[in-house]
PDB file of C-alpha atoms in Angstrom:
ATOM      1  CA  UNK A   1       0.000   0.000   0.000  1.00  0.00           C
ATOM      2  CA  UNK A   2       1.507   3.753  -0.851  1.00  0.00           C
ATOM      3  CA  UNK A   3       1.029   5.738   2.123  1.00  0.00           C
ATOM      4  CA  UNK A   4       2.904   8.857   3.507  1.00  0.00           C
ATOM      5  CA  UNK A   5       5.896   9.129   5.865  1.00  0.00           C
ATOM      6  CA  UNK A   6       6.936  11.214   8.815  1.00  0.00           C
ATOM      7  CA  UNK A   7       9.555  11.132  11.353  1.00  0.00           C
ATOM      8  CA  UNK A   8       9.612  12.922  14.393  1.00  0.00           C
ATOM      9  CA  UNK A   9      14.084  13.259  13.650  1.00  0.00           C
ATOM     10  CA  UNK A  10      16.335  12.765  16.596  1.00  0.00           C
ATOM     11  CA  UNK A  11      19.678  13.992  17.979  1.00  0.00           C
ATOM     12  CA  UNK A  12      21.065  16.924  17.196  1.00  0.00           C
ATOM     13  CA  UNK A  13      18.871  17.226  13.564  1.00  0.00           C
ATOM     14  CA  UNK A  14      15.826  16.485  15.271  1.00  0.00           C
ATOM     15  CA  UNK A  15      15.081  20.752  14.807  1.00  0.00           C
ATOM     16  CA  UNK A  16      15.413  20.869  11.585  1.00  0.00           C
ATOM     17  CA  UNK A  17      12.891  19.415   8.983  1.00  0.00           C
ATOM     18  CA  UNK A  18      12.625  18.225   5.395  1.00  0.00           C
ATOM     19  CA  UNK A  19       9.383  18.404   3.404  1.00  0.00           C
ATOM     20  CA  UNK A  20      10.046  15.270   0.331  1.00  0.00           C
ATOM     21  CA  UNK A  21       7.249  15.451  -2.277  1.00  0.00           C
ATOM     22  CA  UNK A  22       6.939  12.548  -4.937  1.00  0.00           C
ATOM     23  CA  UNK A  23       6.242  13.462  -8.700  1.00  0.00           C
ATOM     24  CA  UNK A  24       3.506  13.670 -11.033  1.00  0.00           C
ATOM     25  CA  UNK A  25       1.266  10.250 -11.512  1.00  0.00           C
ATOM     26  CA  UNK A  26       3.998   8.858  -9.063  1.00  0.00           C
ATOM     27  CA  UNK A  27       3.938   8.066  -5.195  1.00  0.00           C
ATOM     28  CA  UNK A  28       6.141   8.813  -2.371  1.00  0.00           C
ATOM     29  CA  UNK A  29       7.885   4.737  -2.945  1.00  0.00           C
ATOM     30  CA  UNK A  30      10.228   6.881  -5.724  1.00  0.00           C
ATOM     31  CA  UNK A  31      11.220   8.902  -2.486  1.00  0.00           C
ATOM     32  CA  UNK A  32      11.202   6.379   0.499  1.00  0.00           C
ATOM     33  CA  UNK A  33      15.185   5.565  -0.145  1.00  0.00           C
ATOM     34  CA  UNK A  34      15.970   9.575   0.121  1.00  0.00           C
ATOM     35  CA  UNK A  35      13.509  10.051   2.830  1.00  0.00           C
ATOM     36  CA  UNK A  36      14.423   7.021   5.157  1.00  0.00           C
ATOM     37  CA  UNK A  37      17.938   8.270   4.470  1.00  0.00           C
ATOM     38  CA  UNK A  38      17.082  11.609   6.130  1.00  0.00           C
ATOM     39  CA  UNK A  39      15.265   9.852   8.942  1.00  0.00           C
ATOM     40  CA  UNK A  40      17.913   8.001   9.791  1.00  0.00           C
ATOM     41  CA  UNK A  41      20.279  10.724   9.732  1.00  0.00           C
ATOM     42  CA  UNK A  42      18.274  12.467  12.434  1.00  0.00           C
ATOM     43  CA  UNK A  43      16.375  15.460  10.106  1.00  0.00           C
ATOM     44  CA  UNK A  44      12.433  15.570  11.140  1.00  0.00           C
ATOM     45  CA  UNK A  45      10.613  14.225   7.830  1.00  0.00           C
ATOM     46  CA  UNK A  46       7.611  14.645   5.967  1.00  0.00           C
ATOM     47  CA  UNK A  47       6.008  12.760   3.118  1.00  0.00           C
ATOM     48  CA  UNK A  48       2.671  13.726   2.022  1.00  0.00           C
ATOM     49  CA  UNK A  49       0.828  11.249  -0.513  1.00  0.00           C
ATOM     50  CA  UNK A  50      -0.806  14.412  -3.200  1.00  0.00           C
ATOM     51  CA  UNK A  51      -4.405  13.986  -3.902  1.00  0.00           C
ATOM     52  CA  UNK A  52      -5.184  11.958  -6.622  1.00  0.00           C
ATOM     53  CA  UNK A  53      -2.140   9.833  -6.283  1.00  0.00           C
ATOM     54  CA  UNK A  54      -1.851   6.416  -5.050  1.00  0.00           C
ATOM     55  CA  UNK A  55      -5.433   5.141  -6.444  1.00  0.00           C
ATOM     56  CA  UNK A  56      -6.185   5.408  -9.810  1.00  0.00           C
ATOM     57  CA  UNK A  57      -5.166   7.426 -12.688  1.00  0.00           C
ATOM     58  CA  UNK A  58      -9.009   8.310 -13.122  1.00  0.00           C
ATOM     59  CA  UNK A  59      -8.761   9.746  -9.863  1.00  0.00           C
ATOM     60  CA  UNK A  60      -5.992  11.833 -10.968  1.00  0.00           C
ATOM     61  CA  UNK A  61      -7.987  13.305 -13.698  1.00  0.00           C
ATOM     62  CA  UNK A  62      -9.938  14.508 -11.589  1.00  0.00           C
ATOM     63  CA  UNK A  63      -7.704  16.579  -9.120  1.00  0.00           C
ATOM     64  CA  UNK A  64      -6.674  19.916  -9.543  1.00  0.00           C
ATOM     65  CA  UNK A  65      -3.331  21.046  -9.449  1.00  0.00           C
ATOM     66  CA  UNK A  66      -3.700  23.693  -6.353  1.00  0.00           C
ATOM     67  CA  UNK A  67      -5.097  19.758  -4.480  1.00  0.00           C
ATOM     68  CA  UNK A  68      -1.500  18.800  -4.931  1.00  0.00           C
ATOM     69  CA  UNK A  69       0.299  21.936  -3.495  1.00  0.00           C
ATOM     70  CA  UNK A  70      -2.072  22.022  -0.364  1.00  0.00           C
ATOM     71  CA  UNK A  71      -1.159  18.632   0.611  1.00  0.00           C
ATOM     72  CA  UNK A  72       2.429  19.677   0.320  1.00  0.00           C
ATOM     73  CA  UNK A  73       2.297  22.936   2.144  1.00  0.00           C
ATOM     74  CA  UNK A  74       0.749  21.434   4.769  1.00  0.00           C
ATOM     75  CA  UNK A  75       3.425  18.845   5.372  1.00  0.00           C
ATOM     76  CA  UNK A  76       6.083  22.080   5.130  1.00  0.00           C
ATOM     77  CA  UNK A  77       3.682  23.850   7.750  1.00  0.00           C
ATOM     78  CA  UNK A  78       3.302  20.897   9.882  1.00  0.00           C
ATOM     79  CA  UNK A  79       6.955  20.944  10.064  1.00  0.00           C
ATOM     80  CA  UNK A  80       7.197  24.792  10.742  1.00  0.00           C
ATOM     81  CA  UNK A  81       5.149  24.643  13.621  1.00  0.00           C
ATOM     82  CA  UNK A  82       7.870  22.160  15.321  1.00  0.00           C
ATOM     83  CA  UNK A  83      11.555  22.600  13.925  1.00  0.00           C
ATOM     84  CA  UNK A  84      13.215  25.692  14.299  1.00  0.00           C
ATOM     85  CA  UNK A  85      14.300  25.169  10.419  1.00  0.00           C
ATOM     86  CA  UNK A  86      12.487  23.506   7.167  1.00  0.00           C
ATOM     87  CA  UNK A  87      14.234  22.775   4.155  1.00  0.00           C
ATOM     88  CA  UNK A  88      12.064  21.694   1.288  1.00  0.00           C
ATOM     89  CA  UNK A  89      12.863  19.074  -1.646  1.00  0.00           C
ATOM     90  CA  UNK A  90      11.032  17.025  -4.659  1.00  0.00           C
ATOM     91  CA  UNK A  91      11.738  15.126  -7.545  1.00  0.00           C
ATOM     92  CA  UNK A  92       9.225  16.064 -11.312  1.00  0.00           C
ATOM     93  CA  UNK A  93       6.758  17.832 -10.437  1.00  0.00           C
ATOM     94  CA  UNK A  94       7.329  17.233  -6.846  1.00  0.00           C
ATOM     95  CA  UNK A  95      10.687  19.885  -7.644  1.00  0.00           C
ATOM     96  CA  UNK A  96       8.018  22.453  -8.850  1.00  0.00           C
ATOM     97  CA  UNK A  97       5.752  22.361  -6.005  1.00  0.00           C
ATOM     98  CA  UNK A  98       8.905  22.731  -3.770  1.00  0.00           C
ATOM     99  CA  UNK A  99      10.240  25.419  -5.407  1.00  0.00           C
ATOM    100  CA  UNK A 100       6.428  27.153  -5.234  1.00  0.00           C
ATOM    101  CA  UNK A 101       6.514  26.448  -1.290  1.00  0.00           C
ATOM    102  CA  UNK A 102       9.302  27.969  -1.331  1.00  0.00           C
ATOM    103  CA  UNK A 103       8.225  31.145  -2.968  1.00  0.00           C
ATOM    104  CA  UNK A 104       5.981  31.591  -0.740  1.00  0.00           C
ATOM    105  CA  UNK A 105       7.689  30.727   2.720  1.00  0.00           C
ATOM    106  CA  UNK A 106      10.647  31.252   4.239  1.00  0.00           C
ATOM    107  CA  UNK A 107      12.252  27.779   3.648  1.00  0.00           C
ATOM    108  CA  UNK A 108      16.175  27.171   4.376  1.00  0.00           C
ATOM    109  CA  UNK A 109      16.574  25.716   1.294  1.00  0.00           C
ATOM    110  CA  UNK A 110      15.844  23.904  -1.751  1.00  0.00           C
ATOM    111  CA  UNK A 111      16.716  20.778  -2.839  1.00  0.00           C
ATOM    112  CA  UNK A 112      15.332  19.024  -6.438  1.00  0.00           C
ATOM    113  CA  UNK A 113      16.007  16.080  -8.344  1.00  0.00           C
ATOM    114  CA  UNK A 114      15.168  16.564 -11.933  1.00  0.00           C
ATOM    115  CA  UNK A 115      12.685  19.411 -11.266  1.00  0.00           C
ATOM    116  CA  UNK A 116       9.782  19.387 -13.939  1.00  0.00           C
ATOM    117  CA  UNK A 117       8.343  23.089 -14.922  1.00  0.00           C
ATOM    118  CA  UNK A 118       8.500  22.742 -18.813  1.00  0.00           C
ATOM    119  CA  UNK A 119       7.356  19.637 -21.450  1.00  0.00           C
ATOM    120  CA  UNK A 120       9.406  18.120 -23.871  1.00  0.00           C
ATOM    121  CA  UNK A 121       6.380  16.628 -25.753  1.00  0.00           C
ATOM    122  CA  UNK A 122       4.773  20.114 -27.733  1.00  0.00           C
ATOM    123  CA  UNK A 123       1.666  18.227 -27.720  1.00  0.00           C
ATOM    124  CA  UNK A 124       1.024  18.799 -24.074  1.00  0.00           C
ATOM    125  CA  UNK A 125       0.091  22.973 -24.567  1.00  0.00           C
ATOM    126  CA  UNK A 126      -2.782  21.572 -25.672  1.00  0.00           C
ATOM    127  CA  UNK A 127      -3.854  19.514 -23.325  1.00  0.00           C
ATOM    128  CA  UNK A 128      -6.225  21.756 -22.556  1.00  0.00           C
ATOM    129  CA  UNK A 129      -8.558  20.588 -25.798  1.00  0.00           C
ATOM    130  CA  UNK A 130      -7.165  16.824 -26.375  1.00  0.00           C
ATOM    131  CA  UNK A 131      -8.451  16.109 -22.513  1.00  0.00           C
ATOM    132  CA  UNK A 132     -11.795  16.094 -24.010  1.00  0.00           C
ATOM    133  CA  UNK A 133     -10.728  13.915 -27.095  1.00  0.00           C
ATOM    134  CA  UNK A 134      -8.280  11.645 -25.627  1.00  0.00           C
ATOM    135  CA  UNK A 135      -8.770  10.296 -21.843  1.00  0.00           C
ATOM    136  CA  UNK A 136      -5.352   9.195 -21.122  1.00  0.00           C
ATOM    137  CA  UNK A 137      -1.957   8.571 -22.700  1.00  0.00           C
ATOM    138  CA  UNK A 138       0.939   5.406 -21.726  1.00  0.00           C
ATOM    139  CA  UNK A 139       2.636   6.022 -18.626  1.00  0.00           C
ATOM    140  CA  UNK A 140       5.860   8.436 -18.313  1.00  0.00           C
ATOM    141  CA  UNK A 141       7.048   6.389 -15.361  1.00  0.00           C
ATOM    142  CA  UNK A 142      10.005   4.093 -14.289  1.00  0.00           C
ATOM    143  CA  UNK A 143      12.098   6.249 -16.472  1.00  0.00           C
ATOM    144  CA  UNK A 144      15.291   4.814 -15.076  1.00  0.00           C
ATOM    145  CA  UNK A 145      18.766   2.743 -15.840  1.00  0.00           C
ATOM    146  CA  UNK A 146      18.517   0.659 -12.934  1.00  0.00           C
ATOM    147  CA  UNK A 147      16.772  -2.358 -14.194  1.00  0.00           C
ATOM    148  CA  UNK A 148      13.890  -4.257 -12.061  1.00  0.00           C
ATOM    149  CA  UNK A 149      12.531  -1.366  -9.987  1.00  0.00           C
ATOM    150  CA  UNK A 150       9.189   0.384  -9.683  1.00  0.00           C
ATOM    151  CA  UNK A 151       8.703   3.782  -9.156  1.00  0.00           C
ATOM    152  CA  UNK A 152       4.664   2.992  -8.123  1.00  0.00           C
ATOM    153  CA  UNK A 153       3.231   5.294 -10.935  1.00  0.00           C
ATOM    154  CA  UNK A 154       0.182   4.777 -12.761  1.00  0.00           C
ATOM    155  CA  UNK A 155       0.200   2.757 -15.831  1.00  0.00           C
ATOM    156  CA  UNK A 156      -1.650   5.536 -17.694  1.00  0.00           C
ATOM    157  CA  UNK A 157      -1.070   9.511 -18.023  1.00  0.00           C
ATOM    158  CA  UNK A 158      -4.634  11.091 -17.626  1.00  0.00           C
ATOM    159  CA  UNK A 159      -4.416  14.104 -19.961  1.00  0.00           C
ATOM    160  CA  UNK A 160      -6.930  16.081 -18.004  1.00  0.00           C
ATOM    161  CA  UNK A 161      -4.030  16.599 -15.116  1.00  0.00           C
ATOM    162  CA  UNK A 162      -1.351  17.110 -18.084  1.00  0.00           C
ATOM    163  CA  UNK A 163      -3.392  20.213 -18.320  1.00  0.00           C
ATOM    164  CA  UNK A 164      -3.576  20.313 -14.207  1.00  0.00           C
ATOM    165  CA  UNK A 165       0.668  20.406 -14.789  1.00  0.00           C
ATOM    166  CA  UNK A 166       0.566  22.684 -17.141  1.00  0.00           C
ATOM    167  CA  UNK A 167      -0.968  25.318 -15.387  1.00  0.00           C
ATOM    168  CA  UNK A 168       0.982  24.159 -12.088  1.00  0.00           C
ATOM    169  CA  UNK A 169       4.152  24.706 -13.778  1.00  0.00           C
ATOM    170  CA  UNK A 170       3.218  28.299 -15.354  1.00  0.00           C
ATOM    171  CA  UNK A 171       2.164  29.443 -11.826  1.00  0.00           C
ATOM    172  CA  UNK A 172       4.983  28.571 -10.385  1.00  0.00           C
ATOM    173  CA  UNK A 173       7.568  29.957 -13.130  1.00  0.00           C
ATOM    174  CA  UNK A 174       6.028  33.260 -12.338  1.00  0.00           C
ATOM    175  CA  UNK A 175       6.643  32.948  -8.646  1.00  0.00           C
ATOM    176  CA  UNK A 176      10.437  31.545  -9.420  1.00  0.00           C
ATOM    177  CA  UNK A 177      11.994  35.339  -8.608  1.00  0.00           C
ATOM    178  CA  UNK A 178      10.599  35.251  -5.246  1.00  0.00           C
ATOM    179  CA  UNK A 179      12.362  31.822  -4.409  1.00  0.00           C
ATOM    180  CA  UNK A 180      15.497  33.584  -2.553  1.00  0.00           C
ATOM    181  CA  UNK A 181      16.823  30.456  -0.259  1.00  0.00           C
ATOM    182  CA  UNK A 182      19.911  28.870  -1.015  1.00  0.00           C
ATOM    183  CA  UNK A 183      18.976  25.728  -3.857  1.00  0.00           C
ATOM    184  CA  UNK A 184      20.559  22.943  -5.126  1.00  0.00           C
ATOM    185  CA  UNK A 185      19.204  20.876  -8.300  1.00  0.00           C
ATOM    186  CA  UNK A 186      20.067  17.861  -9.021  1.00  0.00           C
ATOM    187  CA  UNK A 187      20.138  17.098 -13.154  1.00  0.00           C
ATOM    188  CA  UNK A 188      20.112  13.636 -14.536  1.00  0.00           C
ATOM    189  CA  UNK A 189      22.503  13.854 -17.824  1.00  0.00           C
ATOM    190  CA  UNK A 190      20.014  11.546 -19.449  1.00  0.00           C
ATOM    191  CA  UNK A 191      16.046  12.287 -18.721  1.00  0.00           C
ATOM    192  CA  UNK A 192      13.647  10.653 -21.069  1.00  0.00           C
ATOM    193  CA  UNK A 193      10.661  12.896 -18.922  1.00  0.00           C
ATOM    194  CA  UNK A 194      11.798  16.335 -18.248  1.00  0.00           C
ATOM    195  CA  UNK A 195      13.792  18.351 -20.657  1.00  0.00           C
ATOM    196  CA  UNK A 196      16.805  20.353 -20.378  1.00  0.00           C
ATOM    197  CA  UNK A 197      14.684  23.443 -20.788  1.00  0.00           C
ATOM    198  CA  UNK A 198      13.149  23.031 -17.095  1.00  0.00           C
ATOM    199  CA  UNK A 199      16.730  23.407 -15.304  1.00  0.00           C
ATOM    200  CA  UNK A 200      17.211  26.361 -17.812  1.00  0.00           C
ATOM    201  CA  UNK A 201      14.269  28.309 -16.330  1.00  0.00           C
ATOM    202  CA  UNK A 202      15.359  28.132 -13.463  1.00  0.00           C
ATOM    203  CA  UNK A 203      19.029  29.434 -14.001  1.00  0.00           C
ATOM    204  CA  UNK A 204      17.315  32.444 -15.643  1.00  0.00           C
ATOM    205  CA  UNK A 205      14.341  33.120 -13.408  1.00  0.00           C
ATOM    206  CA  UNK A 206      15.307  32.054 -10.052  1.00  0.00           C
ATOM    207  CA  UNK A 207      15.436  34.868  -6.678  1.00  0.00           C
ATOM    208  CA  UNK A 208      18.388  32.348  -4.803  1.00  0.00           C
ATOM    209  CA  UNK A 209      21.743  34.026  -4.440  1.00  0.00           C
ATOM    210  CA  UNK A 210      22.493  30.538  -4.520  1.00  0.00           C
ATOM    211  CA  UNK A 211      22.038  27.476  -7.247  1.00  0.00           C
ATOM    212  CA  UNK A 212      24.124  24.355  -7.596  1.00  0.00           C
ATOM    213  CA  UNK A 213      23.301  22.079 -10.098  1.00  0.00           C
ATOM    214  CA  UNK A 214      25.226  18.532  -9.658  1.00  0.00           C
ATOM    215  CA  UNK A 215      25.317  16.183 -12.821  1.00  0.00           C
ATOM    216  CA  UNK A 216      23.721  12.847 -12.146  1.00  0.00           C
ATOM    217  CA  UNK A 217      26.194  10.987 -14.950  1.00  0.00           C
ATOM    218  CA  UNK A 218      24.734   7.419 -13.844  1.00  0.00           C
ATOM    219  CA  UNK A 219      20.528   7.916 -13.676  1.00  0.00           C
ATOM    220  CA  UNK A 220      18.187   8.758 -15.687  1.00  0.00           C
ATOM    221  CA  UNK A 221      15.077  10.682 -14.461  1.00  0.00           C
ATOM    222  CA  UNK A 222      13.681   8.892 -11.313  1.00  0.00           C
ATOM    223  CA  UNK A 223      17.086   9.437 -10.035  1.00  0.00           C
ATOM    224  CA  UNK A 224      16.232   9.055  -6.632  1.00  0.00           C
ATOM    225  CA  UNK A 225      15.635   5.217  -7.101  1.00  0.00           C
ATOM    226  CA  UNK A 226      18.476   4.947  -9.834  1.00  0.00           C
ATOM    227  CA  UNK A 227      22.475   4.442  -9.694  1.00  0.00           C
ATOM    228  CA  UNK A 228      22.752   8.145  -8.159  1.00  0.00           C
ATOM    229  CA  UNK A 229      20.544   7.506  -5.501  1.00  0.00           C
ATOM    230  CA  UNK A 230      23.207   7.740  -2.561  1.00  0.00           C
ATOM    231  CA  UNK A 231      24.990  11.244  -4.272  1.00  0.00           C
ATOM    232  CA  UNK A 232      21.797  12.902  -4.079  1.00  0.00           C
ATOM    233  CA  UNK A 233      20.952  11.265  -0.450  1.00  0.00           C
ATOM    234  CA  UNK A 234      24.554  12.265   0.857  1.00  0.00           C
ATOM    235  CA  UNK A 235      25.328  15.595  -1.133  1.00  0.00           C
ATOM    236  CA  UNK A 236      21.381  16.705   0.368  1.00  0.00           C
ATOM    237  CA  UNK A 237      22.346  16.176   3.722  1.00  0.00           C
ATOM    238  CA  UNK A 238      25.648  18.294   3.719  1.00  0.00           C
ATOM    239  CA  UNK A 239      23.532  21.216   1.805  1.00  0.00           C
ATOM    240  CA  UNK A 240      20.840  20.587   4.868  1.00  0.00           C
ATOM    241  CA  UNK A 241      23.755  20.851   7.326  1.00  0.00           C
ATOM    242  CA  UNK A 242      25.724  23.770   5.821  1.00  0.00           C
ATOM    243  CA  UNK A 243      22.054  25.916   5.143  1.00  0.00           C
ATOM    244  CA  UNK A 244      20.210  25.377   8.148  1.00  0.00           C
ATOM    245  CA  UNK A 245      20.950  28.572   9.731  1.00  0.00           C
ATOM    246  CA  UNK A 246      20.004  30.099   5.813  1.00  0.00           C
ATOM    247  CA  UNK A 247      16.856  31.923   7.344  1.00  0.00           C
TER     248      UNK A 247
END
């Protein structure tokens, strides 16, 4: 069953919290590795399962976009109320609702994996129209070079919440100037979901004072359950550890 995680933290992370969002049509199994890792290094966790995720794709058609970001928020504001700091981080689209959480609060830091905010399929500006047409398209997920492992995402891409993204990722381009926290992106040299053009937005648009991006040379785009996985869980924690005083 795909459920959500939390962990209280312990030691001397135990005041400082990371919000972990899964990605679009996913679930949080693509993030349990990273988050577990966090856990066990002491950092108070959150991982929300996003409406419409976890059931069925129809289900997912029928969710708006602004469903997903309040069930993220409120794991970041859960957090708030009890650490002293909150970093925020996501993989796809779960990259773009961290990045609009933290536009809009004052977060330590970012941290993404393959953060989705543009297409590389043209087709999906119009998804707008073809949702009434076309129900769903085959699934984008287990895009990875690890062979054997399952990301949990549904075996069909509702085009009704393609349109849902769409408009998700627009919003949140616009609000990309106000993101001012210190960010790190991590950027799969091979991503058969997310194109380049995504990471270039946000070299040109983002507020931080602040952006690494580290090559993933070894995953492709669910990098978080792919050959990288331990960079990304180990390079995270020493941005968490150098940036929680960021505020």
């Amino acid at each position: 069953m795909v459920q959500s995680f939390r962990s209280q933290g312990h030691g001397e992370l135990a005041r400082i919290g990371v919000a972990v969002c899964h990605g679009f049509t996913g679930s949080p199994v693509s993030m349990q590795g990273w988050s577990d890792y966090l856990a066990d290094a002491g950092f108070a966790v959150n991982m929300p399962l996003l409406a419409g995720h976890g059931t069925t794709w129809q289900e997912l058609s029928k969710t708006p976009w602004e469903d997903w970001y309040r069930d993220f928020e409120a794991a970041y504001l859960e957090l708030a109320a009890r650490c002293d700091t909150v970093f925020v981080a996501g993989m796809s689209m779960g990259g773009a609702l961290a990045l609009r959480v933290a536009a809009l609060h004052p977060v330590a830091g970012v941290a993404v994996v393959n953060p989705g905010l543009t297409f590389s399929d043209p087709k999906a500006k119009y998804a707008g129209m073809l949702k009434f047409v076309v129900k769903s398209v085959p699934a984008i997920g287990n895009d990875m070079k690890a062979q054997g492992i399952s990301e949990g995402a549904y075996p069909r891409t509702p085009i009704a919440a393609v349109h849902q993204l769409a408009q998700l990722f627009e919003n949140t381009i616009e609000l990309l100037p106000r993101v001012t926290a210190p960010t790190l992106v991590f950027r799969s040299t091979v991503d058969h979901v997310v194109p380049d053009s995504s990471v270039e937005v946000i070299k040109g648009k983002l507020g931080a004072a602040e952006l690494q991006i580290i090559p993933l040379e070894n995953s492709y785009h669910v990098a978080t359950m792919d050959h990288d996985a331990p960079l990304i869980f180990s390079q995270s924690v020493d941005f968490f550890r150098r940036n929680h005083h960021a505020i």
